[in-house]
Amino acid sequence: MKAINTLTDFALRSGADILLEVLESEGVEYIFGNPGTTELPLIDALLRHDDIHYVLALQESSAVAIADGYAKASGKTGFLNLHTASGLGHGMGNLINSRIMKTPLVVTVGQQDTRHYVREPLLYDDVVSIASPVVKWTKEVTSAAQLPVLVRRAFHDASYPPAGPVLLSLPMDVMEEMHDASILASSRVNYHTVASLLDELAIELSNVQPGKLMMIAGDEIHSSRSTEETVLVAEMLGAHVYGSSWPLNLPFPPHHPLWRGNMPTTSRDIAKIIMNYDAVFILGGKSLITILYSETESIPQDCVVYQLSSDMNELGRTYPTRLSLMGDIKISLEQLLPKLERITSRKKEIYLKHLNKAKSEREKNQQQLEAYFASEFAHPVISPLVAAHEVLRAIPPGVTIVDEAIATTNHIRKFISDQQYQRYYFMRGGGLGWGMPAAVGHSLGLGREPVVCLVGDGAAMYSPQALWTAAHEDLPVTFIVMNNFEYNVLKNFMKNQPSYSSVALGTFIGMDLVNPCIDFQSLAASMGVRACRVTQAADVAAAVRTGIASGKTNLIEVVISAG
């Protein structure tokens, strides 16, 4: 049943009821959380607000990532409720992921009754200070009368560019306090601005020698739904297009002739690519994320940089730019395109020549890749490349793919089709434990549609509780565990360091997940999830099709080689 209060009703009700009324007016469908004693007033009030469904996670880290996945899939702000300082601590890793991925989340934390703070009761700690480094802002609500203003403000600021988590501390006495507060009206705010100086940008880009301009397509292209405009700009300028070095999405058709894949993750290797161009046009912020240190600067000094982003904080932040513009990428590119078309009209034949050359190169590279796949298919143990190919060919267009399987990620991006790539999500935050619960959130955010989650055997151990939530909610999520029995990325890094003792001795401490091996079949069964194990390449696609077609939560373990 719906809450009985309207904007003009001033009946006394609890702070928890006032909070839920605000959430209902904001269109909140789900509260994600794991309750403790400090959350009980809110849990009890949910019995009076049937329009909001509580999604139970078995650990707060999973609750955060489920909310994150829901926000990404639905385009709405996710709302979650954690249990005091300890619950916030459990969720902190995925909260950091959400901050890096700029996910709009309103995070609430249950807090002890303020009337005995002075005695430092069990479960009390300063959650505002604990959360401050990883959220946009945080505040403790000190009376029920403050709830409408602060909750509205939280939803506004979570979604305002750059989007990200905000946090409210909710003491028990505030949730139980009776008050007649009005929930106020929701504000309508348009954040989408058109960049200025587009005429100047068009002239600058058109003056770059054909074939000497590269574009870097960042995650803002996906979030602003501006892939079509980005493709038109690239074709108009004959520019090669690269993806971010550590992306959330694939914002450009992967089989387009101008696509050159994602950038590498060291400054040295990034510079080796950029040095082949005179100028780079970066769409979106944080596109050149590096992991391991190298002496070389990512962008050579003689390369001219242009930039367009809706986030002012990203413009000219790391590298000097000749021209950086702030504005929504989609509507800014829409206005840039006719300006470019007029200026470049006399060079159309030259740009077309570069496009045709790129088509020939793409066809040749694709033929080589398919030939390499054919040679790998017959190996007795499934290689990462073959696993990626066989999984992708079994996933129908329109099914979302959530990827946290690092061993196969690069191969997934090579084989993913132009019908699949816009539903692809990767662990941009870098912290393991996001993928499995994020897949649960994606399914909920898409109206309980099928989702495929690719996860490594090591990563799967960070948030296996997501299996239970998926089964409990009866969601059609297919979890595919790529099992190589080791922390493959770390071991391969060590193998590439000739000075490491591990290489000389052939011993890698803390890298092998054996003795005992993880029994994913039993793990899934314990959570009420059907599971199967695949060891032959010829069986992978059929297992994936069966899993998706079941319409139920299921797990497929694919045993792969170290690669």
XYZ file of C-alpha atoms in Angstrom, residues 1-198:
198
model
C 0.000 0.000 0.000
C 1.186 3.511 -0.716
C 2.016 6.071 1.958
C -1.062 8.053 2.938
C 0.678 11.435 2.981
C 0.807 13.918 0.106
C 2.687 17.181 -0.304
C -0.060 18.975 1.617
C -0.641 16.417 4.379
C 1.133 17.189 7.637
C 0.229 14.179 9.756
C 2.723 13.033 12.333
C 4.762 10.055 11.157
C 8.204 8.624 11.808
C 11.425 9.823 10.242
C 11.654 6.472 8.484
C 8.225 7.025 6.908
C 9.196 10.547 5.846
C 12.362 9.156 4.239
C 10.388 6.519 2.334
C 7.847 9.090 1.138
C 10.695 11.139 -0.348
C 12.107 8.015 -1.983
C 8.713 7.150 -3.487
C 8.439 10.633 -4.968
C 11.945 10.229 -6.441
C 10.835 7.042 -8.190
C 12.978 4.698 -6.106
C 12.097 1.054 -6.775
C 14.649 -0.722 -4.614
C 16.607 -0.319 -1.409
C 19.759 -2.449 -1.471
C 21.231 -3.445 1.854
C 22.026 -5.810 4.680
C 20.223 -4.841 7.890
C 21.453 -4.617 11.461
C 19.946 -3.210 14.630
C 20.433 0.425 13.617
C 18.435 -0.136 10.408
C 15.401 -1.742 12.049
C 13.204 1.404 12.149
C 13.592 1.691 8.364
C 13.017 -2.029 7.791
C 9.829 -1.890 9.862
C 8.549 1.178 7.993
C 8.890 -0.670 4.671
C 5.807 -2.695 5.660
C 3.835 0.533 5.163
C 5.385 1.312 1.734
C 4.798 -1.550 -0.676
C 6.055 0.346 -3.744
C 9.667 0.007 -2.563
C 11.242 -3.452 -2.579
C 14.106 -4.299 -0.230
C 16.827 -6.333 -1.975
C 18.760 -8.332 0.588
C 22.490 -8.785 0.094
C 24.383 -11.079 2.438
C 27.288 -8.657 2.814
C 27.526 -4.880 2.404
C 30.171 -5.015 -0.328
C 27.674 -6.889 -2.483
C 24.911 -4.417 -1.590
C 27.016 -1.516 -2.885
C 27.867 -3.253 -6.169
C 24.255 -4.360 -6.742
C 23.179 -0.726 -6.343
C 25.996 0.325 -8.666
C 24.913 -2.126 -11.369
C 21.292 -1.083 -10.968
C 22.185 2.599 -11.416
C 24.224 1.906 -14.554
C 21.552 -0.257 -16.158
C 18.495 1.812 -15.225
C 19.955 5.288 -15.631
C 18.576 6.134 -12.181
C 20.308 6.953 -8.919
C 20.781 3.843 -6.778
C 19.745 3.919 -3.121
C 21.308 1.688 -0.488
C 21.360 1.286 3.261
C 24.430 0.016 5.157
C 24.870 -1.031 8.786
C 26.860 1.463 10.878
C 30.618 1.927 10.621
C 31.372 -1.782 10.265
C 28.942 -2.163 7.380
C 30.368 0.942 5.755
C 33.804 -0.630 6.142
C 32.616 -3.823 4.458
C 31.234 -1.810 1.553
C 34.172 0.581 1.208
C 35.984 -1.307 -1.560
C 33.014 -1.224 -3.902
C 32.176 2.308 -2.782
C 35.621 3.323 -4.047
C 34.818 1.537 -7.313
C 31.571 3.538 -7.583
C 33.400 6.804 -6.981
C 35.941 6.041 -9.717
C 33.178 4.906 -12.105
C 31.140 8.041 -11.292
C 28.041 6.065 -10.391
C 25.161 8.095 -8.913
C 24.393 6.536 -5.521
C 22.666 7.784 -2.401
C 24.272 5.798 0.404
C 22.643 5.784 3.832
C 24.230 4.352 6.940
C 22.283 3.381 10.041
C 23.716 5.013 13.149
C 23.378 4.587 16.891
C 20.885 6.676 18.869
C 22.441 10.141 19.284
C 21.311 10.313 22.921
C 24.065 7.958 24.028
C 26.894 8.948 21.655
C 28.699 10.318 24.690
C 28.950 6.804 26.145
C 30.425 5.398 22.899
C 27.964 2.501 22.606
C 28.545 -0.648 20.599
C 28.354 -0.053 16.814
C 29.008 3.680 17.127
C 31.735 5.435 15.153
C 32.142 8.638 13.166
C 30.808 7.398 9.808
C 30.886 10.919 8.369
C 34.663 11.103 8.778
C 35.173 7.501 7.666
C 33.225 8.038 4.426
C 34.487 11.530 3.559
C 37.471 10.490 1.400
C 35.398 8.298 -0.930
C 32.114 10.190 -1.480
C 31.187 13.579 -2.938
C 29.927 14.707 0.442
C 28.572 13.212 3.630
C 26.381 14.499 6.448
C 24.556 13.206 9.496
C 20.831 13.901 9.727
C 20.077 15.314 13.193
C 16.276 15.602 13.045
C 13.400 14.176 11.030
C 12.601 17.686 9.797
C 15.897 17.731 7.867
C 15.186 14.555 5.908
C 13.256 16.053 2.946
C 15.889 18.712 2.233
C 18.934 16.496 2.735
C 17.570 13.498 0.813
C 16.520 15.722 -2.119
C 19.963 17.329 -2.046
C 21.619 13.908 -1.994
C 19.749 12.753 -5.117
C 20.570 16.017 -6.877
C 24.278 15.973 -6.068
C 24.733 12.252 -6.758
C 23.634 12.754 -10.366
C 25.195 16.161 -11.057
C 28.378 15.867 -13.201
C 30.675 14.411 -12.136
C 28.199 11.898 -10.756
C 29.146 9.827 -7.730
C 28.121 8.551 -4.299
C 26.913 10.829 -1.510
C 26.273 9.603 2.030
C 23.812 10.333 4.825
C 24.128 9.025 8.372
C 20.716 8.086 9.822
C 20.647 7.793 13.637
C 18.020 5.477 15.114
C 16.335 8.243 17.108
C 15.936 10.362 13.957
C 14.326 7.424 12.172
C 11.937 6.914 15.098
C 11.185 10.604 15.698
C 7.590 11.629 14.956
C 7.249 14.752 12.787
C 4.789 16.437 10.442
C 7.399 17.489 7.840
C 6.318 18.041 4.244
C 8.390 16.011 1.798
C 8.726 19.040 -0.535
C 8.666 18.852 -4.317
C 11.363 17.328 -6.490
C 13.375 19.807 -8.569
C 13.844 19.447 -12.301
C 17.397 20.359 -13.305
C 18.940 20.127 -16.777
C 22.667 19.370 -16.543
C 23.274 19.104 -20.280
C 25.219 22.106 -21.585
C 26.617 22.782 -25.063
C 30.351 23.452 -25.217
C 31.444 26.886 -26.406
C 34.243 27.555 -28.937
C 33.057 24.726 -31.197
